[in-house]
């Protein structure tokens, strides 16, 4: 799935990495000295009515991990979500737009350690769980839930998305059909149509104007016509954008905090920095997606479904 953001001065939801200014200071320890670094004590500032236990740590490769342990024994499912600071704004404009969304799909289709194309999905389904993901403008989020007893293996499977995914060419070609099918299904969705219209109205050169969904035209026909290897672009995008210091992981379960911290150990093998260096992009430098001279702007949109709606 792909979701569109609310507009801010740079046309996106902000990715927040800094600790609250009113909170305790953050610090970093070298990987040689500690397996992880504690950030601050959430339990000391949580509501007195909150019975959950919390631990916020940073792994040696920069991944920040929020562990949540619940005392509620009736909870049979555990869950986890990992967000990586890379989304459709990082798509190569005019080359293969929709690449971030395409990569989101491909990460589920096998890794070196778990090579089965549907191995993770089959494992989750067999243990009462499920998974999904969505691509935003500035980040992509992967998440799942599963029976408490199988959380450790499920986390190991998730970690392999970011350590050594396979990106098998035959799977990649079939997944392009899935992207196209998803795109076709959303063409009749009034909310998606409205959001895409706003993207088309964005200033030329602004990342908000790119086509983040992706379809056969942007990911298959156009790259092929221009001699672009989409599989090479896929690996390059992963190597350049999927690394530890851009990731945040959250895990919720009935397991103790010490157990949960042991369960996330495989994520230490995610590389700390980019494998392929790209020039840094400061999104705020693009300004508003719509220039002040274009405002106020009033749009009338003819809906597919019978509805009357006013959005401001």
Short mmCIF file of N, CA and C in Angstrom, two decimals, residues 91-274:
data_model
loop_
_atom_site.label_atom_id
_atom_site.label_comp_id
_atom_site.label_asym_id
_atom_site.label_seq_id
_atom_site.Cartn_x
_atom_site.Cartn_y
_atom_site.Cartn_z
N UNK A 91 12.46 8.38 -4.91
CA UNK A 91 12.36 7.76 -6.23
C UNK A 91 13.18 8.53 -7.26
N UNK A 92 13.87 7.83 -8.17
CA UNK A 92 14.57 8.52 -9.27
C UNK A 92 13.54 9.15 -10.22
N UNK A 93 13.35 10.43 -10.12
CA UNK A 93 12.33 11.13 -10.90
C UNK A 93 12.58 10.97 -12.40
N UNK A 94 11.55 10.55 -13.11
CA UNK A 94 11.66 10.40 -14.55
C UNK A 94 12.37 9.14 -14.99
N UNK A 95 12.91 8.39 -14.04
CA UNK A 95 13.65 7.16 -14.36
C UNK A 95 12.80 5.93 -14.05
N UNK A 96 12.41 5.80 -12.79
CA UNK A 96 11.51 4.70 -12.38
C UNK A 96 10.74 5.15 -11.14
N UNK A 97 9.77 6.01 -11.34
CA UNK A 97 8.95 6.51 -10.25
C UNK A 97 8.05 5.40 -9.70
N UNK A 98 7.97 5.33 -8.37
CA UNK A 98 7.28 4.23 -7.72
C UNK A 98 8.24 3.17 -7.21
N UNK A 99 9.54 3.45 -7.29
CA UNK A 99 10.56 2.47 -6.92
C UNK A 99 10.51 2.13 -5.43
N UNK A 100 10.28 3.13 -4.57
CA UNK A 100 10.21 2.87 -3.13
C UNK A 100 9.05 1.93 -2.81
N UNK A 101 7.92 2.16 -3.46
CA UNK A 101 6.75 1.31 -3.28
C UNK A 101 7.03 -0.11 -3.80
N UNK A 102 7.69 -0.20 -4.91
CA UNK A 102 8.06 -1.49 -5.50
C UNK A 102 9.01 -2.25 -4.57
N UNK A 103 9.97 -1.56 -3.99
CA UNK A 103 10.91 -2.19 -3.06
C UNK A 103 10.17 -2.73 -1.84
N UNK A 104 9.19 -1.98 -1.36
CA UNK A 104 8.38 -2.43 -0.22
C UNK A 104 7.79 -3.81 -0.50
N UNK A 105 7.27 -3.99 -1.71
CA UNK A 105 6.71 -5.29 -2.10
C UNK A 105 7.79 -6.36 -2.16
N UNK A 106 8.92 -6.03 -2.75
CA UNK A 106 9.97 -7.01 -3.00
C UNK A 106 10.63 -7.53 -1.73
N UNK A 107 10.65 -6.74 -0.68
CA UNK A 107 11.30 -7.17 0.55
C UNK A 107 10.62 -8.39 1.17
N UNK A 108 9.35 -8.60 0.85
CA UNK A 108 8.61 -9.73 1.41
C UNK A 108 8.90 -11.04 0.67
N UNK A 109 9.59 -10.98 -0.48
CA UNK A 109 9.68 -12.14 -1.35
C UNK A 109 10.97 -12.94 -1.21
N UNK A 110 11.45 -13.08 0.02
CA UNK A 110 12.58 -13.97 0.26
C UNK A 110 13.89 -13.27 0.54
N UNK A 111 14.68 -13.91 1.40
CA UNK A 111 16.01 -13.42 1.77
C UNK A 111 16.99 -14.59 1.69
N UNK A 112 18.27 -14.29 1.87
CA UNK A 112 19.27 -15.35 1.83
C UNK A 112 18.99 -16.41 2.89
N UNK A 113 18.60 -15.99 4.08
CA UNK A 113 18.36 -16.93 5.17
C UNK A 113 17.01 -17.62 5.04
N UNK A 114 16.01 -16.90 4.52
CA UNK A 114 14.66 -17.46 4.34
C UNK A 114 14.27 -17.26 2.88
N UNK A 115 14.74 -18.13 1.97
CA UNK A 115 14.61 -17.90 0.54
C UNK A 115 13.22 -18.11 -0.07
N UNK A 116 12.32 -18.75 0.66
CA UNK A 116 10.99 -18.99 0.10
C UNK A 116 10.27 -17.70 -0.22
N UNK A 117 9.63 -17.64 -1.40
CA UNK A 117 8.97 -16.42 -1.84
C UNK A 117 7.85 -16.00 -0.90
N UNK A 118 7.18 -16.98 -0.30
CA UNK A 118 6.09 -16.67 0.64
C UNK A 118 6.39 -17.25 2.01
N UNK A 119 7.67 -17.45 2.32
CA UNK A 119 8.04 -18.14 3.55
C UNK A 119 7.59 -17.39 4.80
N UNK A 120 7.79 -16.09 4.82
CA UNK A 120 7.38 -15.34 6.00
C UNK A 120 5.86 -15.29 6.12
N UNK A 121 5.19 -15.04 5.01
CA UNK A 121 3.73 -14.95 5.05
C UNK A 121 3.11 -16.28 5.48
N UNK A 122 3.67 -17.39 4.99
CA UNK A 122 3.17 -18.72 5.37
C UNK A 122 3.39 -18.97 6.86
N UNK A 123 4.56 -18.55 7.34
CA UNK A 123 4.89 -18.74 8.76
C UNK A 123 3.95 -17.93 9.65
N UNK A 124 3.71 -16.70 9.27
CA UNK A 124 2.80 -15.85 10.05
C UNK A 124 1.38 -16.42 10.04
N UNK A 125 0.91 -16.81 8.88
CA UNK A 125 -0.45 -17.35 8.76
C UNK A 125 -0.63 -18.62 9.58
N UNK A 126 0.40 -19.46 9.60
CA UNK A 126 0.34 -20.71 10.35
C UNK A 126 0.33 -20.48 11.86
N UNK A 127 0.70 -19.27 12.27
CA UNK A 127 0.78 -18.96 13.69
C UNK A 127 -0.11 -17.78 14.08
N UNK A 128 -1.26 -17.71 13.40
CA UNK A 128 -2.28 -16.74 13.76
C UNK A 128 -1.94 -15.30 13.48
N UNK A 129 -0.98 -15.04 12.58
CA UNK A 129 -0.55 -13.67 12.35
C UNK A 129 -0.75 -13.19 10.92
N UNK A 130 -0.27 -12.01 10.64
CA UNK A 130 -0.37 -11.39 9.32
C UNK A 130 0.69 -10.30 9.21
N UNK A 131 0.85 -9.77 8.02
CA UNK A 131 1.83 -8.70 7.81
C UNK A 131 1.34 -7.75 6.74
N UNK A 132 1.94 -6.59 6.70
CA UNK A 132 1.63 -5.61 5.66
C UNK A 132 2.71 -4.54 5.70
N UNK A 133 2.57 -3.55 4.82
CA UNK A 133 3.53 -2.44 4.78
C UNK A 133 2.88 -1.29 4.04
N UNK A 134 3.44 -0.09 4.19
CA UNK A 134 2.97 1.05 3.41
C UNK A 134 4.13 2.01 3.17
N UNK A 135 4.04 2.70 2.04
CA UNK A 135 5.08 3.64 1.63
C UNK A 135 4.54 5.06 1.74
N UNK A 136 5.23 5.87 2.52
CA UNK A 136 4.90 7.29 2.64
C UNK A 136 5.88 8.09 1.78
N UNK A 137 5.77 9.40 1.84
CA UNK A 137 6.69 10.25 1.07
C UNK A 137 8.12 10.14 1.58
N UNK A 138 8.29 10.16 2.91
CA UNK A 138 9.64 10.17 3.48
C UNK A 138 10.03 8.87 4.18
N UNK A 139 9.11 7.96 4.35
CA UNK A 139 9.47 6.72 5.03
C UNK A 139 8.59 5.57 4.57
N UNK A 140 9.05 4.35 4.86
CA UNK A 140 8.31 3.12 4.56
C UNK A 140 8.22 2.32 5.85
N UNK A 141 7.05 1.76 6.12
CA UNK A 141 6.82 1.03 7.36
C UNK A 141 6.40 -0.41 7.07
N UNK A 142 7.07 -1.36 7.74
CA UNK A 142 6.76 -2.79 7.64
C UNK A 142 6.27 -3.25 9.01
N UNK A 143 5.21 -4.05 9.02
CA UNK A 143 4.69 -4.48 10.33
C UNK A 143 4.05 -5.86 10.24
N UNK A 144 3.94 -6.51 11.40
CA UNK A 144 3.31 -7.83 11.46
C UNK A 144 2.79 -8.09 12.87
N UNK A 145 1.93 -9.11 12.99
CA UNK A 145 1.58 -9.64 14.31
C UNK A 145 1.62 -11.16 14.22
N UNK A 146 1.77 -11.82 15.37
CA UNK A 146 1.95 -13.27 15.39
C UNK A 146 1.72 -13.77 16.82
N UNK A 147 1.47 -15.06 16.95
CA UNK A 147 1.30 -15.64 18.28
C UNK A 147 2.56 -15.41 19.10
N UNK A 148 2.37 -15.13 20.37
CA UNK A 148 3.49 -14.79 21.26
C UNK A 148 4.66 -15.78 21.18
N UNK A 149 4.35 -17.05 21.06
CA UNK A 149 5.39 -18.07 21.10
C UNK A 149 6.32 -18.03 19.90
N UNK A 150 5.91 -17.37 18.81
CA UNK A 150 6.71 -17.36 17.58
C UNK A 150 7.29 -15.99 17.25
N UNK A 151 7.24 -15.08 18.20
CA UNK A 151 7.72 -13.72 17.94
C UNK A 151 9.21 -13.69 17.59
N UNK A 152 10.02 -14.46 18.28
CA UNK A 152 11.47 -14.43 18.06
C UNK A 152 11.82 -14.73 16.61
N UNK A 153 11.25 -15.81 16.06
CA UNK A 153 11.57 -16.17 14.67
C UNK A 153 11.02 -15.14 13.70
N UNK A 154 9.82 -14.62 13.98
CA UNK A 154 9.23 -13.63 13.09
C UNK A 154 10.11 -12.37 13.01
N UNK A 155 10.67 -11.96 14.14
CA UNK A 155 11.57 -10.80 14.14
C UNK A 155 12.83 -11.09 13.35
N UNK A 156 13.34 -12.31 13.45
CA UNK A 156 14.52 -12.69 12.67
C UNK A 156 14.20 -12.60 11.18
N UNK A 157 13.01 -13.07 10.79
CA UNK A 157 12.59 -13.00 9.39
C UNK A 157 12.49 -11.56 8.92
N UNK A 158 11.91 -10.70 9.75
CA UNK A 158 11.79 -9.29 9.38
C UNK A 158 13.16 -8.65 9.21
N UNK A 159 14.09 -8.97 10.08
CA UNK A 159 15.43 -8.38 10.02
C UNK A 159 16.11 -8.68 8.69
N UNK A 160 15.81 -9.84 8.10
CA UNK A 160 16.47 -10.22 6.86
C UNK A 160 16.03 -9.38 5.67
N UNK A 161 14.88 -8.68 5.80
CA UNK A 161 14.48 -7.73 4.75
C UNK A 161 15.58 -6.70 4.52
N UNK A 162 16.28 -6.37 5.59
CA UNK A 162 17.22 -5.25 5.57
C UNK A 162 18.67 -5.70 5.60
N UNK A 163 18.88 -7.00 5.76
CA UNK A 163 20.24 -7.55 5.81
C UNK A 163 20.65 -8.11 4.45
N UNK A 164 19.87 -9.07 3.94
CA UNK A 164 20.24 -9.68 2.66
C UNK A 164 19.00 -10.20 1.91
N UNK A 165 18.18 -9.30 1.38
CA UNK A 165 17.03 -9.73 0.57
C UNK A 165 17.51 -10.28 -0.77
N UNK A 166 16.73 -11.17 -1.37
CA UNK A 166 17.18 -11.82 -2.60
C UNK A 166 16.92 -10.98 -3.85
N UNK A 167 15.75 -10.39 -3.97
CA UNK A 167 15.35 -9.65 -5.17
C UNK A 167 15.53 -10.51 -6.42
N UNK A 168 14.97 -11.70 -6.41
CA UNK A 168 15.06 -12.61 -7.55
C UNK A 168 14.34 -12.00 -8.75
N UNK A 169 14.99 -12.04 -9.91
CA UNK A 169 14.46 -11.37 -11.11
C UNK A 169 13.08 -11.88 -11.49
N UNK A 170 12.87 -13.20 -11.42
CA UNK A 170 11.57 -13.76 -11.81
C UNK A 170 10.46 -13.27 -10.87
N UNK A 171 10.78 -13.18 -9.58
CA UNK A 171 9.81 -12.66 -8.62
C UNK A 171 9.54 -11.19 -8.87
N UNK A 172 10.60 -10.47 -9.22
CA UNK A 172 10.48 -9.03 -9.44
C UNK A 172 9.52 -8.73 -10.58
N UNK A 173 9.61 -9.51 -11.64
CA UNK A 173 8.75 -9.26 -12.79
C UNK A 173 7.28 -9.53 -12.45
N UNK A 174 7.02 -10.59 -11.69
CA UNK A 174 5.64 -10.89 -11.29
C UNK A 174 5.10 -9.82 -10.34
N UNK A 175 5.98 -9.29 -9.49
CA UNK A 175 5.52 -8.29 -8.52
C UNK A 175 5.16 -6.98 -9.20
N UNK A 176 5.75 -6.72 -10.37
CA UNK A 176 5.35 -5.54 -11.13
C UNK A 176 3.88 -5.64 -11.54
N UNK A 177 3.43 -6.87 -11.82
CA UNK A 177 2.02 -7.06 -12.14
C UNK A 177 1.15 -6.76 -10.93
N UNK A 178 1.65 -7.11 -9.74
CA UNK A 178 0.90 -6.83 -8.51
C UNK A 178 0.82 -5.32 -8.27
N UNK A 179 1.90 -4.61 -8.56
CA UNK A 179 1.91 -3.14 -8.43
C UNK A 179 0.89 -2.53 -9.38
N UNK A 180 0.87 -3.03 -10.62
CA UNK A 180 -0.08 -2.52 -11.61
C UNK A 180 -1.52 -2.80 -11.18
N UNK A 181 -1.76 -4.00 -10.65
CA UNK A 181 -3.10 -4.36 -10.19
C UNK A 181 -3.54 -3.46 -9.05
N UNK A 182 -2.62 -3.18 -8.13
CA UNK A 182 -2.93 -2.30 -7.01
C UNK A 182 -3.25 -0.90 -7.49
N UNK A 183 -2.49 -0.44 -8.48
CA UNK A 183 -2.72 0.89 -9.05
C UNK A 183 -4.09 0.97 -9.71
N UNK A 184 -4.45 -0.07 -10.46
CA UNK A 184 -5.75 -0.09 -11.14
C UNK A 184 -6.90 -0.07 -10.14
N UNK A 185 -6.74 -0.80 -9.04
CA UNK A 185 -7.82 -0.86 -8.05
C UNK A 185 -8.06 0.51 -7.41
N UNK A 186 -7.00 1.29 -7.26
CA UNK A 186 -7.14 2.58 -6.58
C UNK A 186 -7.58 3.71 -7.51
N UNK A 187 -7.63 3.43 -8.82
CA UNK A 187 -8.01 4.48 -9.75
C UNK A 187 -9.44 4.97 -9.53
N UNK A 188 -10.28 4.13 -8.96
CA UNK A 188 -11.67 4.50 -8.72
C UNK A 188 -11.90 4.91 -7.26
N UNK A 189 -10.83 5.12 -6.52
CA UNK A 189 -10.93 5.54 -5.13
C UNK A 189 -10.89 7.06 -5.07
N UNK A 190 -11.97 7.67 -4.60
CA UNK A 190 -12.07 9.14 -4.62
C UNK A 190 -10.97 9.81 -3.81
N UNK A 191 -10.61 9.23 -2.68
CA UNK A 191 -9.59 9.85 -1.83
C UNK A 191 -8.22 9.80 -2.49
N UNK A 192 -7.92 8.67 -3.13
CA UNK A 192 -6.64 8.54 -3.84
C UNK A 192 -6.60 9.49 -5.02
N UNK A 193 -7.68 9.58 -5.75
CA UNK A 193 -7.75 10.48 -6.91
C UNK A 193 -7.53 11.93 -6.50
N UNK A 194 -8.14 12.33 -5.38
CA UNK A 194 -7.97 13.70 -4.90
C UNK A 194 -6.51 13.97 -4.52
N UNK A 195 -5.91 13.02 -3.79
CA UNK A 195 -4.52 13.21 -3.37
C UNK A 195 -3.57 13.26 -4.56
N UNK A 196 -3.81 12.42 -5.56
CA UNK A 196 -2.95 12.43 -6.73
C UNK A 196 -3.11 13.72 -7.52
N UNK A 197 -4.32 14.27 -7.52
CA UNK A 197 -4.54 15.56 -8.18
C UNK A 197 -3.70 16.64 -7.53
N UNK A 198 -3.64 16.63 -6.20
CA UNK A 198 -2.83 17.62 -5.48
C UNK A 198 -1.35 17.44 -5.85
N UNK A 199 -0.92 16.20 -6.00
CA UNK A 199 0.47 15.94 -6.40
C UNK A 199 0.74 16.54 -7.78
N UNK A 200 -0.22 16.41 -8.70
CA UNK A 200 -0.04 16.95 -10.05
C UNK A 200 0.03 18.47 -10.04
N UNK A 201 -0.57 19.09 -9.04
CA UNK A 201 -0.57 20.54 -8.97
C UNK A 201 0.70 21.10 -8.31
N UNK A 202 1.52 20.22 -7.75
CA UNK A 202 2.75 20.67 -7.08
C UNK A 202 3.71 21.29 -8.09
N UNK A 203 4.54 22.17 -7.59
CA UNK A 203 5.49 22.87 -8.45
C UNK A 203 6.44 21.90 -9.14
N UNK A 204 6.81 22.20 -10.36
CA UNK A 204 7.73 21.36 -11.11
C UNK A 204 9.07 21.27 -10.38
N UNK A 205 9.57 20.07 -10.23
CA UNK A 205 10.83 19.87 -9.53
C UNK A 205 10.67 19.56 -8.06
N UNK A 206 9.47 19.79 -7.51
CA UNK A 206 9.23 19.45 -6.11
C UNK A 206 8.98 17.95 -6.00
N UNK A 207 9.57 17.27 -4.99
CA UNK A 207 9.39 15.82 -4.88
C UNK A 207 7.94 15.40 -4.71
N UNK A 208 7.09 16.30 -4.22
CA UNK A 208 5.69 15.97 -4.04
C UNK A 208 4.99 15.77 -5.38
N UNK A 209 5.59 16.26 -6.46
CA UNK A 209 4.99 16.14 -7.79
C UNK A 209 5.27 14.79 -8.44
N UNK A 210 6.08 13.96 -7.81
CA UNK A 210 6.42 12.66 -8.41
C UNK A 210 5.28 11.67 -8.27
N UNK A 211 5.33 10.60 -9.06
CA UNK A 211 4.28 9.58 -9.08
C UNK A 211 4.71 8.43 -8.17
N UNK A 212 4.34 8.53 -6.89
CA UNK A 212 4.83 7.57 -5.90
C UNK A 212 4.21 6.19 -5.97
N UNK A 213 3.04 6.09 -6.60
CA UNK A 213 2.39 4.77 -6.68
C UNK A 213 3.21 3.78 -7.49
N UNK A 214 3.58 4.19 -8.69
CA UNK A 214 4.25 3.29 -9.62
C UNK A 214 3.24 2.42 -10.34
N UNK A 215 3.52 2.09 -11.61
CA UNK A 215 2.68 1.19 -12.39
C UNK A 215 3.52 0.62 -13.52
N UNK A 216 2.88 -0.08 -14.45
CA UNK A 216 3.62 -0.69 -15.56
C UNK A 216 4.36 0.35 -16.38
N UNK A 217 3.74 1.51 -16.55
CA UNK A 217 4.36 2.55 -17.36
C UNK A 217 5.64 3.08 -16.71
N UNK A 218 5.58 3.39 -15.41
CA UNK A 218 6.72 4.02 -14.74
C UNK A 218 7.80 3.03 -14.31
N UNK A 219 7.43 1.77 -14.10
CA UNK A 219 8.39 0.80 -13.58
C UNK A 219 8.79 -0.29 -14.58
N UNK A 220 8.08 -0.39 -15.69
CA UNK A 220 8.43 -1.42 -16.68
C UNK A 220 8.68 -0.81 -18.05
N UNK A 221 7.66 -0.19 -18.64
CA UNK A 221 7.78 0.32 -20.01
C UNK A 221 8.81 1.44 -20.15
N UNK A 222 8.72 2.46 -19.30
CA UNK A 222 9.63 3.61 -19.43
C UNK A 222 11.08 3.24 -19.15
N UNK A 223 11.38 2.49 -18.05
CA UNK A 223 12.76 2.08 -17.83
C UNK A 223 13.32 1.24 -18.98
N UNK A 224 12.50 0.32 -19.50
CA UNK A 224 12.96 -0.53 -20.61
C UNK A 224 13.27 0.30 -21.84
N UNK A 225 12.41 1.29 -22.15
CA UNK A 225 12.62 2.15 -23.31
C UNK A 225 13.89 2.98 -23.17
N UNK A 226 14.25 3.32 -21.93
CA UNK A 226 15.44 4.14 -21.69
C UNK A 226 16.68 3.32 -21.35
N UNK A 227 16.58 1.99 -21.46
CA UNK A 227 17.73 1.13 -21.20
C UNK A 227 18.09 1.05 -19.73
N UNK A 228 17.12 1.25 -18.85
CA UNK A 228 17.35 1.21 -17.40
C UNK A 228 17.00 -0.18 -16.87
N UNK A 229 17.92 -0.79 -16.12
CA UNK A 229 17.69 -2.08 -15.50
C UNK A 229 16.96 -1.86 -14.18
N UNK A 230 15.67 -2.22 -14.13
CA UNK A 230 14.88 -1.94 -12.93
C UNK A 230 15.38 -2.72 -11.73
N UNK A 231 15.91 -3.94 -11.95
CA UNK A 231 16.42 -4.74 -10.83
C UNK A 231 17.70 -4.13 -10.25
N UNK A 232 18.50 -3.55 -11.11
CA UNK A 232 19.70 -2.86 -10.64
C UNK A 232 19.32 -1.61 -9.84
N UNK A 233 18.31 -0.90 -10.32
CA UNK A 233 17.82 0.28 -9.61
C UNK A 233 17.25 -0.10 -8.24
N UNK A 234 16.59 -1.27 -8.19
CA UNK A 234 16.01 -1.76 -6.95
C UNK A 234 17.09 -1.99 -5.90
N UNK A 235 18.15 -2.69 -6.30
CA UNK A 235 19.25 -2.98 -5.37
C UNK A 235 19.96 -1.69 -4.95
N UNK A 236 20.11 -0.79 -5.91
CA UNK A 236 20.79 0.47 -5.61
C UNK A 236 19.99 1.28 -4.59
N UNK A 237 18.67 1.29 -4.75
CA UNK A 237 17.81 2.02 -3.82
C UNK A 237 17.94 1.42 -2.42
N UNK A 238 17.93 0.09 -2.32
CA UNK A 238 18.07 -0.59 -1.02
C UNK A 238 19.43 -0.28 -0.41
N UNK A 239 20.49 -0.38 -1.21
CA UNK A 239 21.84 -0.13 -0.71
C UNK A 239 22.04 1.31 -0.25
N UNK A 240 21.37 2.24 -0.92
CA UNK A 240 21.57 3.66 -0.63
C UNK A 240 20.69 4.17 0.51
N UNK A 241 19.56 3.50 0.76
CA UNK A 241 18.58 4.07 1.70
C UNK A 241 18.22 3.20 2.89
N UNK A 242 18.48 1.91 2.82
CA UNK A 242 18.09 1.02 3.91
C UNK A 242 19.30 0.69 4.77
N UNK A 243 19.47 1.44 5.85
CA UNK A 243 20.58 1.19 6.77
C UNK A 243 20.19 1.63 8.17
N UNK A 244 20.98 1.20 9.15
CA UNK A 244 20.62 1.29 10.56
C UNK A 244 20.26 2.66 11.09
N UNK A 245 21.03 3.66 10.75
CA UNK A 245 20.78 4.99 11.33
C UNK A 245 19.52 5.63 10.79
N UNK A 246 18.86 4.99 9.82
CA UNK A 246 17.59 5.49 9.30
C UNK A 246 16.40 4.67 9.79
N UNK A 247 16.62 3.77 10.72
CA UNK A 247 15.56 2.84 11.10
C UNK A 247 15.09 3.00 12.53
N UNK A 248 13.79 2.77 12.76
CA UNK A 248 13.18 2.75 14.08
C UNK A 248 12.31 1.50 14.17
N UNK A 249 12.48 0.74 15.23
CA UNK A 249 11.75 -0.51 15.41
C UNK A 249 10.97 -0.46 16.71
N UNK A 250 9.73 -0.93 16.69
CA UNK A 250 8.90 -1.03 17.89
C UNK A 250 8.36 -2.45 18.01
N UNK A 251 8.40 -3.01 19.22
CA UNK A 251 7.94 -4.37 19.47
C UNK A 251 7.04 -4.39 20.69
N UNK A 252 5.88 -5.05 20.57
CA UNK A 252 4.91 -5.14 21.66
C UNK A 252 4.62 -6.62 21.93
N UNK A 253 4.68 -7.03 23.21
CA UNK A 253 4.43 -8.44 23.53
C UNK A 253 4.23 -8.64 25.03
N UNK A 254 3.81 -9.86 25.39
CA UNK A 254 3.71 -10.23 26.81
C UNK A 254 5.08 -10.66 27.35
N UNK A 255 6.05 -10.85 26.48
CA UNK A 255 7.38 -11.23 26.92
C UNK A 255 8.01 -10.11 27.75
N UNK A 256 8.97 -10.47 28.59
CA UNK A 256 9.65 -9.47 29.42
C UNK A 256 10.52 -8.58 28.54
N UNK A 257 10.89 -7.44 29.08
CA UNK A 257 11.75 -6.52 28.32
C UNK A 257 13.09 -7.15 27.99
N UNK A 258 13.65 -7.92 28.93
CA UNK A 258 14.93 -8.59 28.67
C UNK A 258 14.79 -9.60 27.54
N UNK A 259 13.67 -10.32 27.52
CA UNK A 259 13.44 -11.28 26.45
C UNK A 259 13.29 -10.58 25.11
N UNK A 260 12.54 -9.49 25.10
CA UNK A 260 12.34 -8.75 23.86
C UNK A 260 13.65 -8.18 23.33
N UNK A 261 14.49 -7.71 24.24
CA UNK A 261 15.77 -7.17 23.80
C UNK A 261 16.64 -8.27 23.17
N UNK A 262 16.55 -9.46 23.70
CA UNK A 262 17.28 -10.59 23.12
C UNK A 262 16.71 -10.95 21.75
N UNK A 263 15.38 -10.83 21.60
CA UNK A 263 14.73 -11.18 20.34
C UNK A 263 15.14 -10.27 19.19
N UNK A 264 15.47 -9.01 19.47
CA UNK A 264 15.80 -8.08 18.39
C UNK A 264 17.29 -8.12 18.03
N UNK A 265 18.03 -9.03 18.63
CA UNK A 265 19.48 -9.13 18.36
C UNK A 265 19.82 -9.26 16.88
N UNK A 266 19.04 -9.98 16.05
CA UNK A 266 19.39 -10.09 14.63
C UNK A 266 19.49 -8.77 13.90
N UNK A 267 18.81 -7.73 14.38
CA UNK A 267 18.85 -6.44 13.70
C UNK A 267 20.21 -5.75 13.82
N UNK A 268 21.05 -6.25 14.71
CA UNK A 268 22.40 -5.70 14.83
C UNK A 268 23.19 -5.91 13.53
N UNK A 269 22.80 -6.92 12.74
CA UNK A 269 23.52 -7.22 11.49
C UNK A 269 23.12 -6.32 10.34
N UNK A 270 22.14 -5.46 10.53
CA UNK A 270 21.81 -4.47 9.50
C UNK A 270 22.96 -3.48 9.41
N UNK A 271 23.41 -3.17 8.20
CA UNK A 271 24.54 -2.25 8.06
C UNK A 271 24.21 -0.89 8.65
N UNK A 272 25.22 -0.25 9.21
CA UNK A 272 25.01 1.02 9.90
C UNK A 272 24.84 2.18 8.92
N UNK A 273 25.61 2.18 7.85
CA UNK A 273 25.57 3.29 6.90
C UNK A 273 25.24 2.78 5.50
N UNK A 274 25.00 3.71 4.58
CA UNK A 274 24.63 3.35 3.22
C UNK A 274 25.75 2.59 2.52
#
